[in-house]
Amino acid sequence: MVQHYSAHVNASFAALADATRRGVLDQLARGDASITDLADKFEMTLTGMKKHDGVLELAGLVTTEKIGRVRTCRIGPSRLEREMAWIARYRQVWDARFEALDGVIDELKREEQARGRKQRK
Amino acid sequence: MVQHYSAHVNASFAALADATRRGVLDQLARGDASITDLADKFEMTLTGMKKHDGVLELAGLVTTEKIGRVRTCRIGPSRLEREMAWIARYRQVWDARFEALDGVIDELKREEQARGRKQRK
C-alpha cells in the first residue's frame, strides 16, 4: 500500500491542535500584532508566545518581520487548503459509507417484512 | 479576551497530525479492519498500531469492539464537523482580510493616478 506522507499537513494539524495557537490565528486574522501584544492578550510569557509563534511559522500559518526591536506577526501564506481538502474528502467517504450501510439496513428490513408476509400466508 | 478552549478540537487536530493515523482513517472509511490488519497494512508493530488507534479513539474518530480475540476498528462517531467549521471560518476571515487589503491598495492606486493627473495639469 502506498502511504501518502505529507510533512506539511502534519505540521499544520499539529499547529492547530492547541487552543492558544488557534486563538492567535483568530487574532491575527483580524489584524497584525507584535509578539508582545499577543503575549499580553493571551496572558503568556514572551518566551511562551515565541514558541507558539515558531510552531505556527513552521506550518506556514504565520509570517513574522522584525523591524527595530518589534517582531510583527501576520497570517499567511497558508490558507489551510490541503487540510480543508483532506477533511472534506474524509467526510465525503464517511457519508457515502453510512449511506451505503443505511441502504443495507433498509434492504434487510424489506426482506424481513417480505418473509413475515410469506409466513402469514 | 475570552479564549474559547476546546479540548475536543485539540484532540482531533492532534490525531490528524500524523500521516499514518490519516492513512488508518482513509482505510477504515473504506471498511472495518482489525488492529492486526492495520498493523500489517502500515508495516507497523501491533503495539505501535494500538497506540495510534488509542489516539484516534480518544478523538472520537474511531471506535473499537473486541469480539473474542479480535479487536475490530471502525470510523466514527466524529465527522470532524467542528474542525471543518473552524478551518472554514478561518479561511473566510483570511479571504475577507485580503480582499480588504486589495481594496486599500486599489484605493491608493486611484489616489496616486489622480495626483499624477493633477500634477500634469
PDB file of C-alpha atoms in Angstrom:
ATOM      1  CA  MET A   1       0.000   0.000   0.000  1.00  0.00           C
ATOM      2  CA  VAL A   2       1.296   3.405  -0.920  1.00  0.00           C
ATOM      3  CA  GLN A   3       1.388   5.613   2.137  1.00  0.00           C
ATOM      4  CA  HIS A   4       0.930   9.256   1.260  1.00  0.00           C
ATOM      5  CA  TYR A   5       3.160  11.130   3.618  1.00  0.00           C
ATOM      6  CA  SER A   6       2.821  14.817   3.930  1.00  0.00           C
ATOM      7  CA  ALA A   7       5.063  16.557   6.418  1.00  0.00           C
ATOM      8  CA  HIS A   8       3.355  19.864   5.704  1.00  0.00           C
ATOM      9  CA  VAL A   9      -0.124  18.592   6.545  1.00  0.00           C
ATOM     10  CA  ASN A  10       1.305  17.027   9.728  1.00  0.00           C
ATOM     11  CA  ALA A  11       2.800  20.380  10.754  1.00  0.00           C
ATOM     12  CA  SER A  12      -0.439  22.265  10.037  1.00  0.00           C
ATOM     13  CA  PHE A  13      -2.682  19.932  12.016  1.00  0.00           C
ATOM     14  CA  ALA A  14      -0.150  19.872  14.883  1.00  0.00           C
ATOM     15  CA  ALA A  15      -0.159  23.692  14.883  1.00  0.00           C
ATOM     16  CA  LEU A  16      -3.974  23.698  15.092  1.00  0.00           C
ATOM     17  CA  ALA A  17      -4.018  21.174  17.971  1.00  0.00           C
ATOM     18  CA  ASP A  18      -3.685  23.927  20.577  1.00  0.00           C
ATOM     19  CA  ALA A  19      -6.391  26.364  21.663  1.00  0.00           C
ATOM     20  CA  THR A  20      -3.937  29.252  22.206  1.00  0.00           C
ATOM     21  CA  ARG A  21      -2.447  28.855  18.732  1.00  0.00           C
ATOM     22  CA  ARG A  22      -5.941  28.798  17.201  1.00  0.00           C
ATOM     23  CA  GLY A  23      -6.691  31.921  19.243  1.00  0.00           C
ATOM     24  CA  VAL A  24      -3.548  33.611  17.894  1.00  0.00           C
ATOM     25  CA  LEU A  25      -4.618  32.815  14.329  1.00  0.00           C
ATOM     26  CA  ASP A  26      -8.105  34.230  15.017  1.00  0.00           C
ATOM     27  CA  GLN A  27      -6.472  37.341  16.432  1.00  0.00           C
ATOM     28  CA  LEU A  28      -4.029  37.789  13.520  1.00  0.00           C
ATOM     29  CA  ALA A  29      -6.807  37.237  11.003  1.00  0.00           C
ATOM     30  CA  ARG A  30      -8.303  40.463  12.390  1.00  0.00           C
ATOM     31  CA  GLY A  31      -5.018  42.383  12.209  1.00  0.00           C
ATOM     32  CA  ASP A  32      -1.234  42.164  12.546  1.00  0.00           C
ATOM     33  CA  ALA A  33       0.163  42.110  16.080  1.00  0.00           C
ATOM     34  CA  SER A  34       3.542  42.061  17.784  1.00  0.00           C
ATOM     35  CA  ILE A  35       4.704  39.087  19.852  1.00  0.00           C
ATOM     36  CA  THR A  36       4.435  41.375  22.915  1.00  0.00           C
ATOM     37  CA  ASP A  37       0.787  42.249  22.114  1.00  0.00           C
ATOM     38  CA  LEU A  38      -0.032  38.565  21.648  1.00  0.00           C
ATOM     39  CA  ALA A  39       1.734  37.551  24.890  1.00  0.00           C
ATOM     40  CA  ASP A  40      -0.308  40.205  26.745  1.00  0.00           C
ATOM     41  CA  LYS A  41      -3.602  39.208  25.136  1.00  0.00           C
ATOM     42  CA  PHE A  42      -3.154  35.519  25.883  1.00  0.00           C
ATOM     43  CA  GLU A  43      -1.657  36.161  29.348  1.00  0.00           C
ATOM     44  CA  MET A  44       1.520  34.324  28.484  1.00  0.00           C
ATOM     45  CA  THR A  45       5.252  34.958  28.820  1.00  0.00           C
ATOM     46  CA  LEU A  46       7.130  36.309  25.792  1.00  0.00           C
ATOM     47  CA  THR A  47       9.065  33.031  25.655  1.00  0.00           C
ATOM     48  CA  GLY A  48       5.862  31.012  25.647  1.00  0.00           C
ATOM     49  CA  MET A  49       4.338  33.107  22.875  1.00  0.00           C
ATOM     50  CA  LYS A  50       7.543  32.915  20.805  1.00  0.00           C
ATOM     51  CA  LYS A  51       7.329  29.110  20.973  1.00  0.00           C
ATOM     52  CA  HIS A  52       3.714  29.103  19.755  1.00  0.00           C
ATOM     53  CA  ASP A  53       4.644  31.568  17.025  1.00  0.00           C
ATOM     54  CA  GLY A  54       7.518  29.282  15.968  1.00  0.00           C
ATOM     55  CA  VAL A  55       5.118  26.333  15.551  1.00  0.00           C
ATOM     56  CA  LEU A  56       2.710  28.491  13.507  1.00  0.00           C
ATOM     57  CA  GLU A  57       5.577  29.816  11.355  1.00  0.00           C
ATOM     58  CA  LEU A  58       6.883  26.311  10.630  1.00  0.00           C
ATOM     59  CA  ALA A  59       3.407  25.378   9.387  1.00  0.00           C
ATOM     60  CA  GLY A  60       3.341  28.447   7.140  1.00  0.00           C
ATOM     61  CA  LEU A  61       0.370  29.832   9.065  1.00  0.00           C
ATOM     62  CA  VAL A  62       2.144  32.952  10.304  1.00  0.00           C
ATOM     63  CA  THR A  63       4.992  35.100   8.993  1.00  0.00           C
ATOM     64  CA  THR A  64       6.947  37.471  11.192  1.00  0.00           C
ATOM     65  CA  GLU A  65       9.023  40.506  10.378  1.00  0.00           C
ATOM     66  CA  LYS A  66      11.375  42.212  12.786  1.00  0.00           C
ATOM     67  CA  ILE A  67      11.588  45.979  12.438  1.00  0.00           C
ATOM     68  CA  GLY A  68      13.868  47.518  15.016  1.00  0.00           C
ATOM     69  CA  ARG A  69      13.036  45.814  18.305  1.00  0.00           C
ATOM     70  CA  VAL A  70       9.477  44.844  17.390  1.00  0.00           C
ATOM     71  CA  ARG A  71       8.623  41.499  15.818  1.00  0.00           C
ATOM     72  CA  THR A  72       5.303  41.800  13.979  1.00  0.00           C
ATOM     73  CA  CYS A  73       3.244  38.703  13.173  1.00  0.00           C
ATOM     74  CA  ARG A  74       0.770  38.368  10.344  1.00  0.00           C
ATOM     75  CA  ILE A  75      -1.225  35.448   8.990  1.00  0.00           C
ATOM     76  CA  GLY A  76      -0.228  33.560   5.881  1.00  0.00           C
ATOM     77  CA  PRO A  77       0.833  32.282   3.492  1.00  0.00           C
ATOM     78  CA  SER A  78      -1.033  29.013   4.250  1.00  0.00           C
ATOM     79  CA  ARG A  79      -4.788  29.197   3.839  1.00  0.00           C
ATOM     80  CA  LEU A  80      -5.135  25.584   5.091  1.00  0.00           C
ATOM     81  CA  GLU A  81      -6.203  24.442   1.648  1.00  0.00           C
ATOM     82  CA  ARG A  82      -4.764  20.926   1.811  1.00  0.00           C
ATOM     83  CA  GLU A  83      -6.017  20.419   5.376  1.00  0.00           C
ATOM     84  CA  MET A  84      -9.520  21.588   4.413  1.00  0.00           C
ATOM     85  CA  ALA A  85      -9.435  19.293   1.361  1.00  0.00           C
ATOM     86  CA  TRP A  86      -8.378  16.319   3.473  1.00  0.00           C
ATOM     87  CA  ILE A  87     -11.218  16.769   5.957  1.00  0.00           C
ATOM     88  CA  ALA A  88     -13.760  17.449   3.186  1.00  0.00           C
ATOM     89  CA  ARG A  89     -12.776  14.271   1.341  1.00  0.00           C
ATOM     90  CA  TYR A  90     -12.862  12.225   4.560  1.00  0.00           C
ATOM     91  CA  ARG A  91     -16.349  13.469   5.367  1.00  0.00           C
ATOM     92  CA  GLN A  92     -17.471  12.579   1.869  1.00  0.00           C
ATOM     93  CA  VAL A  93     -16.255   8.975   2.224  1.00  0.00           C
ATOM     94  CA  TRP A  94     -17.787   8.861   5.728  1.00  0.00           C
ATOM     95  CA  ASP A  95     -21.189   9.960   4.412  1.00  0.00           C
ATOM     96  CA  ALA A  96     -21.030   7.580   1.454  1.00  0.00           C
ATOM     97  CA  ARG A  97     -20.131   4.717   3.780  1.00  0.00           C
ATOM     98  CA  PHE A  98     -23.012   5.343   6.158  1.00  0.00           C
ATOM     99  CA  GLU A  99     -25.482   5.920   3.328  1.00  0.00           C
ATOM    100  CA  ALA A 100     -24.414   2.540   1.962  1.00  0.00           C
ATOM    101  CA  LEU A 101     -24.936   0.990   5.426  1.00  0.00           C
ATOM    102  CA  ASP A 102     -28.379   2.599   5.639  1.00  0.00           C
ATOM    103  CA  GLY A 103     -29.124   1.038   2.258  1.00  0.00           C
ATOM    104  CA  VAL A 104     -28.117  -2.407   3.527  1.00  0.00           C
ATOM    105  CA  ILE A 105     -30.271  -1.991   6.646  1.00  0.00           C
ATOM    106  CA  ASP A 106     -33.280  -0.905   4.537  1.00  0.00           C
ATOM    107  CA  GLU A 107     -32.745  -3.915   2.295  1.00  0.00           C
ATOM    108  CA  LEU A 108     -32.638  -6.274   5.312  1.00  0.00           C
ATOM    109  CA  LYS A 109     -35.834  -4.694   6.705  1.00  0.00           C
ATOM    110  CA  ARG A 110     -37.619  -5.154   3.373  1.00  0.00           C
ATOM    111  CA  GLU A 111     -36.505  -8.813   3.219  1.00  0.00           C
ATOM    112  CA  GLU A 112     -37.693  -9.375   6.777  1.00  0.00           C
ATOM    113  CA  GLN A 113     -41.079  -7.817   6.035  1.00  0.00           C
ATOM    114  CA  ALA A 114     -41.367  -9.955   2.895  1.00  0.00           C
ATOM    115  CA  ARG A 115     -40.580 -13.086   4.947  1.00  0.00           C
ATOM    116  CA  GLY A 116     -43.151 -12.003   7.539  1.00  0.00           C
ATOM    117  CA  ARG A 117     -45.827 -11.684   4.844  1.00  0.00           C
ATOM    118  CA  LYS A 118     -44.934 -15.122   3.399  1.00  0.00           C
ATOM    119  CA  GLN A 119     -45.187 -16.772   6.824  1.00  0.00           C
ATOM    120  CA  ARG A 120     -48.617 -15.192   7.444  1.00  0.00           C
ATOM    121  CA  LYS A 121     -49.933 -16.605   4.155  1.00  0.00           C
TER     122      LYS A 121
ATOM    123  CA  MET B   1     -10.402  38.459  25.757  1.00  0.00           C
ATOM    124  CA  VAL B   2     -12.471  35.322  26.001  1.00  0.00           C
ATOM    125  CA  GLN B   3     -10.411  32.352  24.969  1.00  0.00           C
ATOM    126  CA  HIS B   4     -12.527  29.586  23.501  1.00  0.00           C
ATOM    127  CA  TYR B   5     -10.929  26.434  24.707  1.00  0.00           C
ATOM    128  CA  SER B   6     -11.913  23.191  23.185  1.00  0.00           C
ATOM    129  CA  ALA B   7     -10.158  20.064  24.356  1.00  0.00           C
ATOM    130  CA  HIS B   8     -12.045  18.027  21.779  1.00  0.00           C
ATOM    131  CA  VAL B   9     -10.860  20.105  18.835  1.00  0.00           C
ATOM    132  CA  ASN B  10      -7.297  19.890  20.216  1.00  0.00           C
ATOM    133  CA  ALA B  11      -7.539  16.096  20.357  1.00  0.00           C
ATOM    134  CA  SER B  12      -8.938  15.867  16.812  1.00  0.00           C
ATOM    135  CA  PHE B  13      -6.287  18.055  15.217  1.00  0.00           C
ATOM    136  CA  ALA B  14      -3.561  16.233  17.176  1.00  0.00           C
ATOM    137  CA  ALA B  15      -4.941  12.914  15.895  1.00  0.00           C
ATOM    138  CA  LEU B  16      -4.801  14.212  12.313  1.00  0.00           C
ATOM    139  CA  ALA B  17      -1.216  15.466  12.691  1.00  0.00           C
ATOM    140  CA  ASP B  18       0.229  12.100  11.725  1.00  0.00           C
ATOM    141  CA  ALA B  19       0.325  10.583   8.244  1.00  0.00           C
ATOM    142  CA  THR B  20      -0.174   7.008   9.498  1.00  0.00           C
ATOM    143  CA  ARG B  21      -3.252   7.985  11.508  1.00  0.00           C
ATOM    144  CA  ARG B  22      -4.716   9.799   8.484  1.00  0.00           C
ATOM    145  CA  GLY B  23      -3.935   6.667   6.460  1.00  0.00           C
ATOM    146  CA  VAL B  24      -5.763   4.494   9.024  1.00  0.00           C
ATOM    147  CA  LEU B  25      -8.826   6.746   8.796  1.00  0.00           C
ATOM    148  CA  ASP B  26      -8.741   6.550   4.973  1.00  0.00           C
ATOM    149  CA  GLN B  27      -8.520   2.786   5.266  1.00  0.00           C
ATOM    150  CA  LEU B  28     -11.358   2.468   7.816  1.00  0.00           C
ATOM    151  CA  ALA B  29     -13.553   4.787   5.765  1.00  0.00           C
ATOM    152  CA  ARG B  30     -13.433   2.052   3.115  1.00  0.00           C
ATOM    153  CA  GLY B  31     -14.256  -0.743   5.573  1.00  0.00           C
ATOM    154  CA  ASP B  32     -13.798  -2.037   9.117  1.00  0.00           C
ATOM    155  CA  ALA B  33     -10.472  -3.656   9.945  1.00  0.00           C
ATOM    156  CA  SER B  34      -8.798  -5.410  12.854  1.00  0.00           C
ATOM    157  CA  ILE B  35      -5.783  -3.912  14.628  1.00  0.00           C
ATOM    158  CA  THR B  36      -3.758  -6.813  13.183  1.00  0.00           C
ATOM    159  CA  ASP B  37      -4.877  -5.997   9.604  1.00  0.00           C
ATOM    160  CA  LEU B  38      -3.995  -2.336  10.113  1.00  0.00           C
ATOM    161  CA  ALA B  39      -0.588  -3.163  11.643  1.00  0.00           C
ATOM    162  CA  ASP B  40       0.168  -5.365   8.609  1.00  0.00           C
ATOM    163  CA  LYS B  41      -1.014  -2.775   6.085  1.00  0.00           C
ATOM    164  CA  PHE B  42       1.009   0.039   7.620  1.00  0.00           C
ATOM    165  CA  GLU B  43       4.020  -2.207   8.312  1.00  0.00           C
ATOM    166  CA  MET B  44       3.944  -1.463  11.999  1.00  0.00           C
ATOM    167  CA  THR B  45       4.070  -3.472  15.230  1.00  0.00           C
ATOM    168  CA  LEU B  46       0.788  -4.324  16.955  1.00  0.00           C
ATOM    169  CA  THR B  47       1.859  -2.121  19.875  1.00  0.00           C
ATOM    170  CA  GLY B  48       2.547   0.815  17.553  1.00  0.00           C
ATOM    171  CA  MET B  49      -0.821   0.450  15.821  1.00  0.00           C
ATOM    172  CA  LYS B  50      -2.630   0.133  19.172  1.00  0.00           C
ATOM    173  CA  LYS B  51      -1.116   3.484  20.206  1.00  0.00           C
ATOM    174  CA  HIS B  52      -2.294   5.187  17.022  1.00  0.00           C
ATOM    175  CA  ASP B  53      -5.722   3.616  17.463  1.00  0.00           C
ATOM    176  CA  GLY B  54      -5.839   4.919  21.045  1.00  0.00           C
ATOM    177  CA  VAL B  55      -5.205   8.483  19.844  1.00  0.00           C
ATOM    178  CA  LEU B  56      -7.919   8.152  17.181  1.00  0.00           C
ATOM    179  CA  GLU B  57     -10.365   6.667  19.713  1.00  0.00           C
ATOM    180  CA  LEU B  58      -9.767   9.497  22.205  1.00  0.00           C
ATOM    181  CA  ALA B  59     -10.635  11.978  19.447  1.00  0.00           C
ATOM    182  CA  GLY B  60     -13.844  10.061  18.671  1.00  0.00           C
ATOM    183  CA  LEU B  61     -12.585   9.291  15.170  1.00  0.00           C
ATOM    184  CA  VAL B  62     -12.526   5.524  15.626  1.00  0.00           C
ATOM    185  CA  THR B  63     -14.465   3.061  17.754  1.00  0.00           C
ATOM    186  CA  THR B  64     -13.260  -0.440  18.500  1.00  0.00           C
ATOM    187  CA  GLU B  65     -15.073  -3.570  19.539  1.00  0.00           C
ATOM    188  CA  LYS B  66     -13.410  -6.704  20.830  1.00  0.00           C
ATOM    189  CA  ILE B  67     -15.100  -9.942  19.849  1.00  0.00           C
ATOM    190  CA  GLY B  68     -13.184 -12.948  21.114  1.00  0.00           C
ATOM    191  CA  ARG B  69      -9.534 -12.267  20.396  1.00  0.00           C
ATOM    192  CA  VAL B  70     -10.095  -9.848  17.532  1.00  0.00           C
ATOM    193  CA  ARG B  71     -10.354  -6.096  18.069  1.00  0.00           C
ATOM    194  CA  THR B  72     -12.242  -4.549  15.145  1.00  0.00           C
ATOM    195  CA  CYS B  73     -11.898  -0.843  14.342  1.00  0.00           C
ATOM    196  CA  ARG B  74     -14.444   1.284  12.549  1.00  0.00           C
ATOM    197  CA  ILE B  75     -14.718   5.000  11.858  1.00  0.00           C
ATOM    198  CA  GLY B  76     -16.951   7.326  13.819  1.00  0.00           C
ATOM    199  CA  PRO B  77     -18.692   8.906  15.566  1.00  0.00           C
ATOM    200  CA  SER B  78     -16.798  12.157  14.832  1.00  0.00           C
ATOM    201  CA  ARG B  79     -17.308  13.509  11.343  1.00  0.00           C
ATOM    202  CA  LEU B  80     -14.829  16.331  12.058  1.00  0.00           C
ATOM    203  CA  GLU B  81     -17.636  18.862  11.949  1.00  0.00           C
ATOM    204  CA  ARG B  82     -16.180  21.344  14.437  1.00  0.00           C
ATOM    205  CA  GLU B  83     -12.702  21.052  12.932  1.00  0.00           C
ATOM    206  CA  MET B  84     -14.071  21.627   9.412  1.00  0.00           C
ATOM    207  CA  ALA B  85     -16.095  24.597  10.706  1.00  0.00           C
ATOM    208  CA  TRP B  86     -13.032  26.101  12.375  1.00  0.00           C
ATOM    209  CA  ILE B  87     -10.937  25.924   9.198  1.00  0.00           C
ATOM    210  CA  ALA B  88     -13.823  27.168   7.014  1.00  0.00           C
ATOM    211  CA  ARG B  89     -14.381  30.179   9.262  1.00  0.00           C
ATOM    212  CA  TYR B  90     -10.658  30.947   9.395  1.00  0.00           C
ATOM    213  CA  ARG B  91     -10.404  30.860   5.608  1.00  0.00           C
ATOM    214  CA  GLN B  92     -13.400  33.181   5.379  1.00  0.00           C
ATOM    215  CA  VAL B  93     -11.764  35.768   7.671  1.00  0.00           C
ATOM    216  CA  TRP B  94      -8.496  35.283   5.752  1.00  0.00           C
ATOM    217  CA  ASP B  95     -10.214  35.980   2.423  1.00  0.00           C
ATOM    218  CA  ALA B  96     -12.134  38.966   3.802  1.00  0.00           C
ATOM    219  CA  ARG B  97      -8.919  40.396   5.233  1.00  0.00           C
ATOM    220  CA  PHE B  98      -7.023  40.125   1.955  1.00  0.00           C
ATOM    221  CA  GLU B  99      -9.935  41.424  -0.074  1.00  0.00           C
ATOM    222  CA  ALA B 100      -9.986  44.438   2.254  1.00  0.00           C
ATOM    223  CA  LEU B 101      -6.240  44.875   1.729  1.00  0.00           C
ATOM    224  CA  ASP B 102      -6.733  44.644  -2.053  1.00  0.00           C
ATOM    225  CA  GLY B 103      -9.370  47.354  -1.685  1.00  0.00           C
ATOM    226  CA  VAL B 104      -6.932  49.611   0.185  1.00  0.00           C
ATOM    227  CA  ILE B 105      -4.258  49.045  -2.479  1.00  0.00           C
ATOM    228  CA  ASP B 106      -6.738  49.844  -5.291  1.00  0.00           C
ATOM    229  CA  GLU B 107      -7.768  52.999  -3.433  1.00  0.00           C
ATOM    230  CA  LEU B 108      -4.115  54.092  -3.057  1.00  0.00           C
ATOM    231  CA  LYS B 109      -3.510  53.436  -6.763  1.00  0.00           C
ATOM    232  CA  ARG B 110      -6.523  55.538  -7.743  1.00  0.00           C
ATOM    233  CA  GLU B 111      -5.354  58.387  -5.472  1.00  0.00           C
ATOM    234  CA  GLU B 112      -1.877  58.205  -6.981  1.00  0.00           C
ATOM    235  CA  GLN B 113      -3.278  58.313 -10.517  1.00  0.00           C
ATOM    236  CA  ALA B 114      -5.471  61.270  -9.549  1.00  0.00           C
ATOM    237  CA  ARG B 115      -2.429  63.083  -8.107  1.00  0.00           C
ATOM    238  CA  GLY B 116      -0.480  62.268 -11.301  1.00  0.00           C
ATOM    239  CA  ARG B 117      -3.240  63.820 -13.434  1.00  0.00           C
ATOM    240  CA  LYS B 118      -3.367  66.949 -11.218  1.00  0.00           C
ATOM    241  CA  GLN B 119       0.409  67.427 -11.468  1.00  0.00           C
ATOM    242  CA  ARG B 120       0.286  67.129 -15.261  1.00  0.00           C
ATOM    243  CA  LYS B 121      -2.334  69.908 -15.472  1.00  0.00           C
TER     244      LYS B 121
END
